[in-house]
mmCIF file with all atom_site columns, C-alpha atoms in Angstrom:
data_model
loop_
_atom_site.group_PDB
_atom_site.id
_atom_site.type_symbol
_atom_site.label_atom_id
_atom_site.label_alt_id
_atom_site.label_comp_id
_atom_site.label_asym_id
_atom_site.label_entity_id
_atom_site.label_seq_id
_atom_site.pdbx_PDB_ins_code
_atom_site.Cartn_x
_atom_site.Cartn_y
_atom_site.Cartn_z
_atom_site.occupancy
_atom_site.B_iso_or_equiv
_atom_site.pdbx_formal_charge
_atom_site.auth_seq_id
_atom_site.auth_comp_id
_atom_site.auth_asym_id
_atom_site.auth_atom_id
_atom_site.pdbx_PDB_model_num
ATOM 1   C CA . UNK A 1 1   ? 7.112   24.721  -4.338  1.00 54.00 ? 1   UNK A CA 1
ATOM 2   C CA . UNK A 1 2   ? 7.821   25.010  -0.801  1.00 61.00 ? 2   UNK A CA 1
ATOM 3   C CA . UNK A 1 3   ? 6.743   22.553  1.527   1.00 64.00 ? 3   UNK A CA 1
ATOM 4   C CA . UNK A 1 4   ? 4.990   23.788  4.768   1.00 61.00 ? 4   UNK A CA 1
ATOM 5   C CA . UNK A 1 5   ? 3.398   22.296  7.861   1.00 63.00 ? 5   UNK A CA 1
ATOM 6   C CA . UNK A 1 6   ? 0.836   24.161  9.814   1.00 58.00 ? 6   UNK A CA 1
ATOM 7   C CA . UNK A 1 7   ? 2.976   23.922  12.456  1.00 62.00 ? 7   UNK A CA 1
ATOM 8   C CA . UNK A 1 8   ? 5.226   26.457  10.972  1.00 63.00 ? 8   UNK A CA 1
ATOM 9   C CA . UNK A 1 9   ? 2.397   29.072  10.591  1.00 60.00 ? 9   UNK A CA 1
ATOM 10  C CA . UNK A 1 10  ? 2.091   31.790  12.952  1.00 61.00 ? 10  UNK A CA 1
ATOM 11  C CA . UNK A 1 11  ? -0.851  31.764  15.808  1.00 63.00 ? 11  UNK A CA 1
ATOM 12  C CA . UNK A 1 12  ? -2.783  34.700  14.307  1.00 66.00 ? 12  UNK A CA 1
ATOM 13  C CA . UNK A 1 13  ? -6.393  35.658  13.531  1.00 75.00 ? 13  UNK A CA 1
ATOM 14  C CA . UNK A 1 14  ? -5.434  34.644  10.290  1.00 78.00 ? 14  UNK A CA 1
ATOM 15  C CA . UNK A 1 15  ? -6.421  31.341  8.383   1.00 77.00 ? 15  UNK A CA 1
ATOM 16  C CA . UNK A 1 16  ? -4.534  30.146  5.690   1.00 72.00 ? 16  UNK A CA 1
ATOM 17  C CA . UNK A 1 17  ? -6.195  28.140  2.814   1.00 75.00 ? 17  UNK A CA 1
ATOM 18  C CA . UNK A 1 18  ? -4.455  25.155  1.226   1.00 76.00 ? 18  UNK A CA 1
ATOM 19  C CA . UNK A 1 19  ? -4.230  23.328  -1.938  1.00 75.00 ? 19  UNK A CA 1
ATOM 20  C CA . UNK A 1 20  ? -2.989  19.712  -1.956  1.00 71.00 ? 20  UNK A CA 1
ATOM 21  C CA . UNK A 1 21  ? -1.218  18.168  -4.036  1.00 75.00 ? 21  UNK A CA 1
ATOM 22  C CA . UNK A 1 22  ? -0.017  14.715  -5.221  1.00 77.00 ? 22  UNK A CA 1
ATOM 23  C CA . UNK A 1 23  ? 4.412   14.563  -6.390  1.00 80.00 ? 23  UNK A CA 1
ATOM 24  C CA . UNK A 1 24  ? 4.891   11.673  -9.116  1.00 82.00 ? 24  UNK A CA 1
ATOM 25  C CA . UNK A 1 25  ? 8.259   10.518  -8.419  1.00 81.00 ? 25  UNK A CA 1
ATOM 26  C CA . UNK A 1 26  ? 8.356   8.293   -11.124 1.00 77.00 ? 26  UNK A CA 1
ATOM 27  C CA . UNK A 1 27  ? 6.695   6.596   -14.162 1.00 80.00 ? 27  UNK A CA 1
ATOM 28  C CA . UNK A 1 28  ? 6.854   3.501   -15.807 1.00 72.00 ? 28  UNK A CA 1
ATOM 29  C CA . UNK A 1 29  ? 4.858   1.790   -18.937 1.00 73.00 ? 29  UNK A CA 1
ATOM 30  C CA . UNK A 1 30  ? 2.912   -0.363  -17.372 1.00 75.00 ? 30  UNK A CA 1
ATOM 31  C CA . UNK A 1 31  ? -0.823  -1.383  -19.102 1.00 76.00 ? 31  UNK A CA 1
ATOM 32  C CA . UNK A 1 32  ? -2.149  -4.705  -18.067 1.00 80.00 ? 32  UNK A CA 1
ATOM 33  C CA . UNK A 1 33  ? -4.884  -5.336  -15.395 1.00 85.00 ? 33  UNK A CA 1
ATOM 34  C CA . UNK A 1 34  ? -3.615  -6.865  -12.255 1.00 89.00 ? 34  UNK A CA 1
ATOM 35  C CA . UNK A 1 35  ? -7.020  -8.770  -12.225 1.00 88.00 ? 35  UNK A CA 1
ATOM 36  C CA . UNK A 1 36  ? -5.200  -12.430 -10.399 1.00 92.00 ? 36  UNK A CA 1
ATOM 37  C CA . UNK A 1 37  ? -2.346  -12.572 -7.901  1.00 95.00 ? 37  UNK A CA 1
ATOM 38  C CA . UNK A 1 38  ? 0.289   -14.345 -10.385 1.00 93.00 ? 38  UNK A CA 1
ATOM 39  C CA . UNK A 1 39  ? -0.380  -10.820 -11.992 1.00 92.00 ? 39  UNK A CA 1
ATOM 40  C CA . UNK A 1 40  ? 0.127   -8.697  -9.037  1.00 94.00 ? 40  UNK A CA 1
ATOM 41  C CA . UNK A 1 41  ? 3.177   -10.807 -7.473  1.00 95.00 ? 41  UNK A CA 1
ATOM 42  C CA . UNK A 1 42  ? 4.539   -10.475 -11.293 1.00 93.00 ? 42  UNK A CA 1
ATOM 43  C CA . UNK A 1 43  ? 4.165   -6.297  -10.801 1.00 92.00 ? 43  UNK A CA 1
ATOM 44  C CA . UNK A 1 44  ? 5.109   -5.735  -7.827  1.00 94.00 ? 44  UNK A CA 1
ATOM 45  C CA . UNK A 1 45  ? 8.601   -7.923  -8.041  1.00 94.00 ? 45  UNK A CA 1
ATOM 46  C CA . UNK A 1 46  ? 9.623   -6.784  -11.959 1.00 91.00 ? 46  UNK A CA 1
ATOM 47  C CA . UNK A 1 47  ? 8.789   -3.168  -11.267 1.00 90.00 ? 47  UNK A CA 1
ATOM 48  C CA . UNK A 1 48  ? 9.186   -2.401  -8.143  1.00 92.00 ? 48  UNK A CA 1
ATOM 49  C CA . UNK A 1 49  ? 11.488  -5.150  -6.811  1.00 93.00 ? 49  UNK A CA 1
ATOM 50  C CA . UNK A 1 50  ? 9.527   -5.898  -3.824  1.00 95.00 ? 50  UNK A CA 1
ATOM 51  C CA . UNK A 1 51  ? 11.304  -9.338  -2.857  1.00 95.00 ? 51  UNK A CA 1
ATOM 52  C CA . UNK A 1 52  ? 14.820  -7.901  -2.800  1.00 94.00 ? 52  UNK A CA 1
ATOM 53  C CA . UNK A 1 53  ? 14.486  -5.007  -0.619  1.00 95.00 ? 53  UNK A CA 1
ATOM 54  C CA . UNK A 1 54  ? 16.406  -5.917  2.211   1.00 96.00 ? 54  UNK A CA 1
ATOM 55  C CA . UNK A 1 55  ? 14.404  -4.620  5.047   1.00 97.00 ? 55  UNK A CA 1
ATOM 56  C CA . UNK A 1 56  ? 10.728  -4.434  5.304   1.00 97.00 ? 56  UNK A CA 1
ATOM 57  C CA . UNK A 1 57  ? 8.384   -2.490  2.900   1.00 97.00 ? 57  UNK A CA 1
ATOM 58  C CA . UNK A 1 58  ? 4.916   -2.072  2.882   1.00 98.00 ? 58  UNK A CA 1
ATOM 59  C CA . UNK A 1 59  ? 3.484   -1.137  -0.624  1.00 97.00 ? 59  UNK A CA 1
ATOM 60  C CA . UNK A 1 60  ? 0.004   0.612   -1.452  1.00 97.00 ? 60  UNK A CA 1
ATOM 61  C CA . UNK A 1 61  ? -1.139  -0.161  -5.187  1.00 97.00 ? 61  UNK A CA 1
ATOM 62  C CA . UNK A 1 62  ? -4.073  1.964   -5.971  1.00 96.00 ? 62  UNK A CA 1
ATOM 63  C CA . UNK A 1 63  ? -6.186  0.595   -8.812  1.00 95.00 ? 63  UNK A CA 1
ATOM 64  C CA . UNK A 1 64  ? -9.028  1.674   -11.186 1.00 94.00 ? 64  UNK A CA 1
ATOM 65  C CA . UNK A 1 65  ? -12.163 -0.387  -11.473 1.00 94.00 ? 65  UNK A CA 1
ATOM 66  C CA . UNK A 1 66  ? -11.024 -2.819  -13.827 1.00 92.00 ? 66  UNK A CA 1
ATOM 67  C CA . UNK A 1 67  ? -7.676  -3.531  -11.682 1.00 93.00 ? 67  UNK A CA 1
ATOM 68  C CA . UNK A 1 68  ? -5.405  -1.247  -13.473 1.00 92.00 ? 68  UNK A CA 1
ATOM 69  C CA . UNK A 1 69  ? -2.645  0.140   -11.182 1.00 94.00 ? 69  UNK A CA 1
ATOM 70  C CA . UNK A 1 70  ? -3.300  4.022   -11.378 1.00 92.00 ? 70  UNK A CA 1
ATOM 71  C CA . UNK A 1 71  ? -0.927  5.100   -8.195  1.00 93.00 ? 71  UNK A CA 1
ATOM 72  C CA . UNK A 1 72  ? 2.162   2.956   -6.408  1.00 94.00 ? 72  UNK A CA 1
ATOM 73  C CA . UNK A 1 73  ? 2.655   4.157   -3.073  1.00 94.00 ? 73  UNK A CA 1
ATOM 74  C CA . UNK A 1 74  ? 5.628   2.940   -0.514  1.00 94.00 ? 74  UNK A CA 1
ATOM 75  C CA . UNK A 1 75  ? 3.259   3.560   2.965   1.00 96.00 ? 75  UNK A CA 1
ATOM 76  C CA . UNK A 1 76  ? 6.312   2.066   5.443   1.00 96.00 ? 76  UNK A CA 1
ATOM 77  C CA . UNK A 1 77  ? 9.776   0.845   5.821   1.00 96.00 ? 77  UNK A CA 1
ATOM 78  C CA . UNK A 1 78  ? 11.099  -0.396  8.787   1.00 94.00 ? 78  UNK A CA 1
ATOM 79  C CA . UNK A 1 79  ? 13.198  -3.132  9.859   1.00 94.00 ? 79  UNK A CA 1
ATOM 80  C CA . UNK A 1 80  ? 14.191  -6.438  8.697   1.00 92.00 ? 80  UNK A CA 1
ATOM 81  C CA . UNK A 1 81  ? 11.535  -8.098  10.460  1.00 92.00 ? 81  UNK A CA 1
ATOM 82  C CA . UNK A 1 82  ? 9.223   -5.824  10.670  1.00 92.00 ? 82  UNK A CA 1
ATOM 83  C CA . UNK A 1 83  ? 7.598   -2.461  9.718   1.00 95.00 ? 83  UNK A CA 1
ATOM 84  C CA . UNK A 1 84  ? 5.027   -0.259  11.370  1.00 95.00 ? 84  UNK A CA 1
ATOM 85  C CA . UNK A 1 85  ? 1.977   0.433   8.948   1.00 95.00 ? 85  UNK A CA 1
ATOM 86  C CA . UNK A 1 86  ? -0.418  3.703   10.105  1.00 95.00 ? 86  UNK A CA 1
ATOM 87  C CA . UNK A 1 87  ? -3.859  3.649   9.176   1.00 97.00 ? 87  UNK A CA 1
ATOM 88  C CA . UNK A 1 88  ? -4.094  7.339   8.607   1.00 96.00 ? 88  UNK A CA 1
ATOM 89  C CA . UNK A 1 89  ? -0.860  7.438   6.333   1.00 95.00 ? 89  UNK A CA 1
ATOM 90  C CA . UNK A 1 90  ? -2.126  4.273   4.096   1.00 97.00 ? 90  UNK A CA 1
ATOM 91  C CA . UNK A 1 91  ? -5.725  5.712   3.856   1.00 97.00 ? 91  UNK A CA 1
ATOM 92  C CA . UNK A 1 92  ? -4.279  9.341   3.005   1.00 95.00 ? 92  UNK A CA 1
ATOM 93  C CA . UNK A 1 93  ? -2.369  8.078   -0.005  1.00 94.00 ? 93  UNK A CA 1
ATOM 94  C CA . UNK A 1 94  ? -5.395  5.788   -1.374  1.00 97.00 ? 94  UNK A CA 1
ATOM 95  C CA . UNK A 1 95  ? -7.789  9.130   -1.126  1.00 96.00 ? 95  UNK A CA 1
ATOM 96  C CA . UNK A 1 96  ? -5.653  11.047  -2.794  1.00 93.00 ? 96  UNK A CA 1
ATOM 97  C CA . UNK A 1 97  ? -5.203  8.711   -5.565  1.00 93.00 ? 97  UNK A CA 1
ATOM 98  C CA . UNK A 1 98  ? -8.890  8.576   -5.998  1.00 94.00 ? 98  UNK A CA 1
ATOM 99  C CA . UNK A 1 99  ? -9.037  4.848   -6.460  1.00 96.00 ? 99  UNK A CA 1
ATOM 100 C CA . UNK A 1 100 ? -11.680 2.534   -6.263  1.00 96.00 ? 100 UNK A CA 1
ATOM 101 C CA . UNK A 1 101 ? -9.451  -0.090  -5.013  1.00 97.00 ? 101 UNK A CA 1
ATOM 102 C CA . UNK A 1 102 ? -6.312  -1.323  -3.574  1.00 98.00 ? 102 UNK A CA 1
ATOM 103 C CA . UNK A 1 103 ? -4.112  -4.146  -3.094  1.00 98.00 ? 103 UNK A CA 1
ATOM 104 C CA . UNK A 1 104 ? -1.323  -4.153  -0.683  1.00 98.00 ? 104 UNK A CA 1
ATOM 105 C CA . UNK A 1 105 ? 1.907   -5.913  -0.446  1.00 98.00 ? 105 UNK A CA 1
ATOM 106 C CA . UNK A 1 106 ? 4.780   -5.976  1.809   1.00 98.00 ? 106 UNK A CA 1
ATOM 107 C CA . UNK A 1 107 ? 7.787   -8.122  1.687   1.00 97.00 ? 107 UNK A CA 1
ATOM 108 C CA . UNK A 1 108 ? 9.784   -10.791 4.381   1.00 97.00 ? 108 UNK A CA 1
ATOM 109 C CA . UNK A 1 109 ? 12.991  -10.544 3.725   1.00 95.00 ? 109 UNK A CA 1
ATOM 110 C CA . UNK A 1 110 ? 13.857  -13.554 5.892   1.00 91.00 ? 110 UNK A CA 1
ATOM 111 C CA . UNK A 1 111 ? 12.066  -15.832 2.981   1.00 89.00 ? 111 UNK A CA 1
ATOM 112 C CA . UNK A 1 112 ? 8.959   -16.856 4.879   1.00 93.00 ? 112 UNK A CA 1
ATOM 113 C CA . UNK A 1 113 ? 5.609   -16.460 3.100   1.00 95.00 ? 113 UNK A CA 1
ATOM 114 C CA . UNK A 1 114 ? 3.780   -16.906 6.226   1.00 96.00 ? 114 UNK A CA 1
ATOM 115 C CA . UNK A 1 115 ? 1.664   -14.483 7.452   1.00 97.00 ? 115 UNK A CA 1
ATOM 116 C CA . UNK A 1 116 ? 2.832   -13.502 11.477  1.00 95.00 ? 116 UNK A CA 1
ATOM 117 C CA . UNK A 1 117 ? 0.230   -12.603 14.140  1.00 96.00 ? 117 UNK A CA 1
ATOM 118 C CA . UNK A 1 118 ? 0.739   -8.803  13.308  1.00 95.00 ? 118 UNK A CA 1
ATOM 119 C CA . UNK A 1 119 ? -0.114  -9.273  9.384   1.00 97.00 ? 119 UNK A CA 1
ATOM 120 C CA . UNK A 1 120 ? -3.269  -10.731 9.890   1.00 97.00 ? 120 UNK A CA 1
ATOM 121 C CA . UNK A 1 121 ? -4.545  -8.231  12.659  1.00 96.00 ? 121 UNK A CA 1
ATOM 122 C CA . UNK A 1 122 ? -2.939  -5.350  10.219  1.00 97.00 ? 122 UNK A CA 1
ATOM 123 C CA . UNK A 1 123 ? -4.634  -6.483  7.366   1.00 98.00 ? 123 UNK A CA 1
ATOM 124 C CA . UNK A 1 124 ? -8.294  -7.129  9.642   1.00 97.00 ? 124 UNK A CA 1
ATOM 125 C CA . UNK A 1 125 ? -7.579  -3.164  10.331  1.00 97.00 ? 125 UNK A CA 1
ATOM 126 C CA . UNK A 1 126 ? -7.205  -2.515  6.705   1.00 98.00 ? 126 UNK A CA 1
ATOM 127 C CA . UNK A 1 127 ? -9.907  -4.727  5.580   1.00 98.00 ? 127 UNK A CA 1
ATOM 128 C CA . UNK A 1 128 ? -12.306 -2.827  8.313   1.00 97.00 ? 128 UNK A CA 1
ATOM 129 C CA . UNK A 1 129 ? -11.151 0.790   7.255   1.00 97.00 ? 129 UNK A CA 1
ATOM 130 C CA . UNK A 1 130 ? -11.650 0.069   3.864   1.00 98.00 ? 130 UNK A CA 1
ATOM 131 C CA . UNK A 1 131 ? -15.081 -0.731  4.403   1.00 97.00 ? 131 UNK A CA 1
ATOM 132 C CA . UNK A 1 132 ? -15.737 2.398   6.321   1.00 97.00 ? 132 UNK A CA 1
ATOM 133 C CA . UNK A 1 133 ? -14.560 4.448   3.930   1.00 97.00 ? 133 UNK A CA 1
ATOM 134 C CA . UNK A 1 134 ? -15.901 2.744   0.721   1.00 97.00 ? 134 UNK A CA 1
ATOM 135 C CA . UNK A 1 135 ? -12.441 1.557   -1.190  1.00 98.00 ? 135 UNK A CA 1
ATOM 136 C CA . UNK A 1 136 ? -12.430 -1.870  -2.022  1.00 97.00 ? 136 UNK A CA 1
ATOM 137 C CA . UNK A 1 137 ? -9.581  -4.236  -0.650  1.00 98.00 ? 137 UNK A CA 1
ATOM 138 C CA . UNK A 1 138 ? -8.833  -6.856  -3.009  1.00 97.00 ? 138 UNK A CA 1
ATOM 139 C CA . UNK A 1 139 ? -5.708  -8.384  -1.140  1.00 98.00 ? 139 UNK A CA 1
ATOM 140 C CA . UNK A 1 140 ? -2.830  -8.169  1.107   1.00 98.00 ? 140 UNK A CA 1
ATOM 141 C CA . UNK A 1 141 ? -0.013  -10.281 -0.490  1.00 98.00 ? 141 UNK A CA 1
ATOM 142 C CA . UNK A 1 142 ? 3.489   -11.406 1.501   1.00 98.00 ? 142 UNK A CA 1
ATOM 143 C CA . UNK A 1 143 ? 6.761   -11.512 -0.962  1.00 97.00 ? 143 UNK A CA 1
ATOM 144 C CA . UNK A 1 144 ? 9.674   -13.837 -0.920  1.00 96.00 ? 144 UNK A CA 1
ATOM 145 C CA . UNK A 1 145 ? 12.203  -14.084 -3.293  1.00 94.00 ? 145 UNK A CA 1
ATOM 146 C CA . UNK A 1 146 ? 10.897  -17.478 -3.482  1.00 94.00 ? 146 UNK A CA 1
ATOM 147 C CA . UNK A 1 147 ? 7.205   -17.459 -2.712  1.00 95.00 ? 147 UNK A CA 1
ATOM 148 C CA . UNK A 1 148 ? 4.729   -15.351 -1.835  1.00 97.00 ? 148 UNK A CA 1
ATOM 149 C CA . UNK A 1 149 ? 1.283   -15.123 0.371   1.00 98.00 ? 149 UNK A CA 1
ATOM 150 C CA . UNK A 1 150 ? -1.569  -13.581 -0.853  1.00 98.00 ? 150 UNK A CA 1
ATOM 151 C CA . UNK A 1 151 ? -4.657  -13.243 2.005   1.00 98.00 ? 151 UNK A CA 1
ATOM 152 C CA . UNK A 1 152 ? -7.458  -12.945 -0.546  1.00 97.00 ? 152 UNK A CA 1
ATOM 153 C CA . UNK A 1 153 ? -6.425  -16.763 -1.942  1.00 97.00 ? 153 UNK A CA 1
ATOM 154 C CA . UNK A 1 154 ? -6.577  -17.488 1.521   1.00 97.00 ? 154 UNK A CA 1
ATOM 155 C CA . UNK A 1 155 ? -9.655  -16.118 2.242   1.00 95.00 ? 155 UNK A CA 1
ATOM 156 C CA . UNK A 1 156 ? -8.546  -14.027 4.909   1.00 93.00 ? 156 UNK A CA 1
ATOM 157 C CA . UNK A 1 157 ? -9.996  -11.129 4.000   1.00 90.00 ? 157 UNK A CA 1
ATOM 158 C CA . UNK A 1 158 ? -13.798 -11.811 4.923   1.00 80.00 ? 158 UNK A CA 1
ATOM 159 C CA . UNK A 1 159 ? -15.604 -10.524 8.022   1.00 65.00 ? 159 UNK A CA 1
#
């Protein structure tokens, strides 16, 4: 399938029509609900290894109504200290996966649990788009190798 941006179509009087369309990269058996953070800390370290990436990730986990993970989505990698999450790019990924809720997750890979000034205004933007848009945001959790940090235990994500 070739892969497209409008950018690459010609100015004309023509208008091209689009279908879009979701790539699995990969699956995995995977069938319990992710219903408490011990859970979701569990899921996101033995599948996905979240604690020993050695920079920065920020992980999207889309889930069904009864907390099933349909859709695992890497939104951002950046740095060892930090990475830069977008709004439209997180939000894009949880539409298309058609989810009626979401938990992120993102990792310090300097073994601190604690939330810095930038996760907790991040996850007041996500918390605040989510409600706009009518997707459910059950948690933003921090992994260690050690520990981890989970907002909604917290209670960091009212407001």
């Amino acid at each position: 399938m070739e892969q497209l941006t409008f950018a690459d179509c010609p100015r004309t009087n023509m208008v091209s029509k689009y279908k879009l369309v979701v790539v699995r990269e990969e699956s995995f058996p995977y069938n319990t609900s992710i219903r408490n953070v011990s859970k979701t800390v569990e899921f996101l370290k033995k599948h996905l290894g979240l604690h020993q990436e050695p920079e920065e990730v920020f992980i999207a986990v889309a889930t069904d109504p009864q907390l099933n993970p349909v859709a695992v989505f890497e939104v951002s990698r950046g740095t060892l200290t930090e990475t830069q999450i977008s709004m439209r790019e997180l939000f894009k990924r949880l539409i298309i996966s058609n989810c009626s809720s979401f938990i992120v997750a993102h990792n310090h890979p300097g073994g601190s649990e604690r939330p810095s000034f930038d996760d907790v205004r991040i996850t007041d933007r996500i918390r605040e788009t989510a409600k706009l848009l009518g997707i459910t945001f059950n948690d933003h959790i921090i992994v260690t190798e050690e520990s981890y940090y989970s907002f909604a235990e917290n209670n960091m994500l009212q407001g």
